[in-house]
Short mmCIF file of C-alpha atoms in Angstrom, two decimals:
data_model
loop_
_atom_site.label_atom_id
_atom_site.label_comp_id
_atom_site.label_asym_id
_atom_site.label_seq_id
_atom_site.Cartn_x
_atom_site.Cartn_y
_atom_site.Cartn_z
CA UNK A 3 -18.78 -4.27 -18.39
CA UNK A 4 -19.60 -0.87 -19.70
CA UNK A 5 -20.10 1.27 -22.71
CA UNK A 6 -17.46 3.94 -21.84
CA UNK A 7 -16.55 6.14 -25.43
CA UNK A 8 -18.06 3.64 -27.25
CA UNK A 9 -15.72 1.15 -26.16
CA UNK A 10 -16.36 -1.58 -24.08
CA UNK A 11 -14.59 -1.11 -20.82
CA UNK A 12 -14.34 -3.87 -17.75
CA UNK A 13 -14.59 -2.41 -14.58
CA UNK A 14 -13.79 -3.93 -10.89
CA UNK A 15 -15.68 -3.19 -8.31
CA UNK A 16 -14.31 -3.86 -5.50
CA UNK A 17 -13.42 -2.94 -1.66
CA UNK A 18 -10.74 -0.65 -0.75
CA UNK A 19 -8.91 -3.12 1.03
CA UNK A 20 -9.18 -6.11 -1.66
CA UNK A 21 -8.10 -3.13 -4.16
CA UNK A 22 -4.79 -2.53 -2.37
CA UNK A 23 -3.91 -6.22 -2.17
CA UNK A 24 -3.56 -6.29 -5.86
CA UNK A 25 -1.71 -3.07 -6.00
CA UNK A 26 1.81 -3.23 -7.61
CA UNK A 27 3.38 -0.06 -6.66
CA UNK A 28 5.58 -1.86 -4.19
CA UNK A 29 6.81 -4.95 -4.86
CA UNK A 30 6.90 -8.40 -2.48
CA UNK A 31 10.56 -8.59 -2.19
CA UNK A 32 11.08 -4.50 -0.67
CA UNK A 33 10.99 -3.77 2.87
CA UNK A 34 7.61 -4.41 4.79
CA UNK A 35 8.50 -0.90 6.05
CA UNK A 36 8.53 0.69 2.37
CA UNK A 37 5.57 -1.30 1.11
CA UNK A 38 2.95 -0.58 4.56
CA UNK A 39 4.51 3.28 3.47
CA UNK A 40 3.66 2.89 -0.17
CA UNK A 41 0.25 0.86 0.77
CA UNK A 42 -0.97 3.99 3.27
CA UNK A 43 -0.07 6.53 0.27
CA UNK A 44 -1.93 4.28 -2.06
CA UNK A 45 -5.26 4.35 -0.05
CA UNK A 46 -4.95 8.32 0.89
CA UNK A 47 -4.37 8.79 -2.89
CA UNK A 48 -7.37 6.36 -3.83
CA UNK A 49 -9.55 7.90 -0.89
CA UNK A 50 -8.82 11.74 -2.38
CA UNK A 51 -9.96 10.74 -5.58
CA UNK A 52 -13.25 8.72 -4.51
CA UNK A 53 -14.21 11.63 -1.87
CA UNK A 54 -12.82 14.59 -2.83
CA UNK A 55 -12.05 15.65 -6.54
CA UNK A 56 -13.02 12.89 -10.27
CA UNK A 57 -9.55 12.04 -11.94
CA UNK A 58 -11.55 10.66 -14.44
CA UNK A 59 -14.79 12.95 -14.84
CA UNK A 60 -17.86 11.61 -16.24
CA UNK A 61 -16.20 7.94 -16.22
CA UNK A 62 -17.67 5.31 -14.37
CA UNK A 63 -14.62 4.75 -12.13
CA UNK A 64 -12.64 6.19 -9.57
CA UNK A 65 -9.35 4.53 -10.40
CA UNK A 66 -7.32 3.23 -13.66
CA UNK A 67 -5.14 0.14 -13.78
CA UNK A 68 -2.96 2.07 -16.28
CA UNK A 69 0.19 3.33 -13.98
CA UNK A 70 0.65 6.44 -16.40
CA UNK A 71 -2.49 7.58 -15.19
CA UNK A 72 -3.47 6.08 -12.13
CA UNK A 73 -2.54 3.21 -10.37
CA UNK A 74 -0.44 -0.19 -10.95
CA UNK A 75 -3.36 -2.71 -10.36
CA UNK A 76 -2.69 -6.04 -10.97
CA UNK A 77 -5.70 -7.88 -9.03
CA UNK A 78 -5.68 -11.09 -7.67
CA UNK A 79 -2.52 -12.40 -9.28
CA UNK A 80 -0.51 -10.18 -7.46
CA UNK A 81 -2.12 -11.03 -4.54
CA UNK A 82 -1.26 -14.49 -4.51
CA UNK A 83 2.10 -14.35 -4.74
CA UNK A 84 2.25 -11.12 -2.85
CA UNK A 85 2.26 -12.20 0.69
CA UNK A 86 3.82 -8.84 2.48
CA UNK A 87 1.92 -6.41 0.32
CA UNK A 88 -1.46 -8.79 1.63
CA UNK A 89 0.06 -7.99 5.27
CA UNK A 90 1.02 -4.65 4.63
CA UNK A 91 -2.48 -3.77 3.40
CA UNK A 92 -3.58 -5.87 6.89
CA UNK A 93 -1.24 -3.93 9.13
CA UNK A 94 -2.14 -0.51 7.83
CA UNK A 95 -5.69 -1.10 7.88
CA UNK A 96 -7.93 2.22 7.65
CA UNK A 97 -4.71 4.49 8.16
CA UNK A 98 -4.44 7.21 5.52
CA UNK A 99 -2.26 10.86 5.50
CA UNK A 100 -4.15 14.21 6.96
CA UNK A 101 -3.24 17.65 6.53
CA UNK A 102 -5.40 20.07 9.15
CA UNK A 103 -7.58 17.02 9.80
CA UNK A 104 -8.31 16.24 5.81
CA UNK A 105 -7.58 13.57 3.74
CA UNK A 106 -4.64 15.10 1.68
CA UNK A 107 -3.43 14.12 -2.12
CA UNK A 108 -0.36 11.70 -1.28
CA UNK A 109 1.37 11.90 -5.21
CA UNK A 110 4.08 9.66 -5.38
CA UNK A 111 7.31 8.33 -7.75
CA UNK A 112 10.06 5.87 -8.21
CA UNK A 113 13.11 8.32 -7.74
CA UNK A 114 15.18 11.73 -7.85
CA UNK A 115 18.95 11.83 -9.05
CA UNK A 116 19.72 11.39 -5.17
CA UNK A 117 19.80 15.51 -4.32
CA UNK A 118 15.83 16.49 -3.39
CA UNK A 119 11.93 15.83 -4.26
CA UNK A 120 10.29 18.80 -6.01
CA UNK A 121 7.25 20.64 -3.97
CA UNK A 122 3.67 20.58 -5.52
CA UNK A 123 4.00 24.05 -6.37
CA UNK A 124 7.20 23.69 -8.48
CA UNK A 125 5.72 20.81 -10.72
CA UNK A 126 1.98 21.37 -10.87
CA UNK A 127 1.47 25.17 -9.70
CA UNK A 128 -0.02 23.69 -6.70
CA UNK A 129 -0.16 26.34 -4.08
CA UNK A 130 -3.05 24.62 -2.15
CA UNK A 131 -0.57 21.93 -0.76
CA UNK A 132 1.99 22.93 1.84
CA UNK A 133 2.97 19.51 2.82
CA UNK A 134 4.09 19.03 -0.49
CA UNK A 135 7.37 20.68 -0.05
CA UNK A 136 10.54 19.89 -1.36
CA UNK A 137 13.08 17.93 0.55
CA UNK A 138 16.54 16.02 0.70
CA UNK A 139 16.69 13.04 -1.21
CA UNK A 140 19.90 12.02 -0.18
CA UNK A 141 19.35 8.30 0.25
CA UNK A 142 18.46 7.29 -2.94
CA UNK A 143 21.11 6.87 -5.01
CA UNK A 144 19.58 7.08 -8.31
CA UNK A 145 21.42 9.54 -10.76
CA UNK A 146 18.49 10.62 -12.71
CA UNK A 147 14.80 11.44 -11.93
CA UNK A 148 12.10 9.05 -12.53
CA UNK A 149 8.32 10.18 -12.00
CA UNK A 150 7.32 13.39 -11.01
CA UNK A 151 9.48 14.11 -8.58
CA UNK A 152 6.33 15.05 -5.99
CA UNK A 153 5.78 13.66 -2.65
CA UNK A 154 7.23 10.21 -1.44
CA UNK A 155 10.85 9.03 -3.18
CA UNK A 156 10.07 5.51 -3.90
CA UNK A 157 14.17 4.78 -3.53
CA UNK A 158 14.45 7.04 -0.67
CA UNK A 159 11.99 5.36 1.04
CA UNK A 160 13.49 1.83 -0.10
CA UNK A 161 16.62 2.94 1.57
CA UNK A 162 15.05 4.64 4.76
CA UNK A 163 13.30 1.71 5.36
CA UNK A 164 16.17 -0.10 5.17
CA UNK A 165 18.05 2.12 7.22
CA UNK A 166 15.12 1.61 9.94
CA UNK A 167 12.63 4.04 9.52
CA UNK A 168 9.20 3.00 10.10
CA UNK A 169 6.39 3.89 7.67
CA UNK A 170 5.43 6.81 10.08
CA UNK A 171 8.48 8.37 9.65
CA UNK A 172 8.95 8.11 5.88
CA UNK A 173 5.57 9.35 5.72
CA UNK A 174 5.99 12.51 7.91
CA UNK A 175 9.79 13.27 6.20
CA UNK A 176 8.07 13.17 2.83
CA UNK A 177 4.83 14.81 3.64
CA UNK A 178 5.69 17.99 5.67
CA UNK A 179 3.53 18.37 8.75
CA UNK A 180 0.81 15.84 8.04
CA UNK A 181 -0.55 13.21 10.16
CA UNK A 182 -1.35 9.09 9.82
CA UNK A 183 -4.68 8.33 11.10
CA UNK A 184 -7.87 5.83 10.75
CA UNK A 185 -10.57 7.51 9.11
#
């Protein structure tokens, strides 16, 4: 417990692989496929903001539980009754998305209106993120955006996962030109 803006702020410290067990950004019930996609995205985007750049500077954290913000953490409740997220998190152990050999950002949201993603550049002015291109969003068959619109289609990847795309492959359709790898 700290003093953070005069308010008095719990804060878990924990391991990055405990973290991602209570993670809610994909739920128990999707496709193990979807959720080891979601669960590699969730550690790159946790890793970036440890190692490379503060989302909350001058805070005593990396990371908020507030989904508006940050993350969807839930802790050990979800874990419990999460037992493919838990395996997911297992299975994808250490693997996170490079760009030129660098951990990249790895933004991510729950769906387009079913015609394309938006690129980095066209939401955020990003012009430092080439992977972060737009692309068809064809298999999601939402009619109206929700999130961003950057990076990984959570319903696209619900239905390429379904369709039998492996984690790998979502990644690599969403990301442009990156690579999965332990580091």
């Amino acid at each position: 417990v700290q003093n953070v803006d005069n308010q008095l702020v719990v804060i878990n410290e924990l391991p990055m692989g405990m973290y991602l067990r209570g993670l809610a950004e994909a739920t128990n019930s999707e496709p193990i496929e979807k959720i080891r996609t979601v669960t590699i995205l969730a550690r790159t985007y946790a890793r970036w903001y440890m190692e490379f750049e503060e989302k909350f500077p001058g805070k005593p954290y990396n990371l908020d539980d507030n989904p508006d913000v940050s993350q969807k953490y839930l802790g050990y409740g979800l874990e419990s009754r999460a037992p493919n997220v838990v395996q997911a998190v297992a299975d994808t152990a250490g693997l996170v998305v490079t760009y030129d050999n660098k951990i990249i950002k790895t933004p991510y949201f729950s769906s387009t209106d079913g015609t394309s993603t938006r690129s980095g550049e066209e939401v955020w002015g990003w012009t430092h993120t080439p992977y972060l291109q737009s692309v068809s969003d064809s298999l999601c068959e939402a009619t109206y955006f929700s999130g961003h619109g950057v990076g990984l289609s959570g319903c696209g990847a619900t239905a390429a996962a379904e369709n039998g795309s492996s984690y790998e492959e979502i990644i690599k359709y969403y990301y442009q030109d990156t690579e999965i790898e332990v580091k």
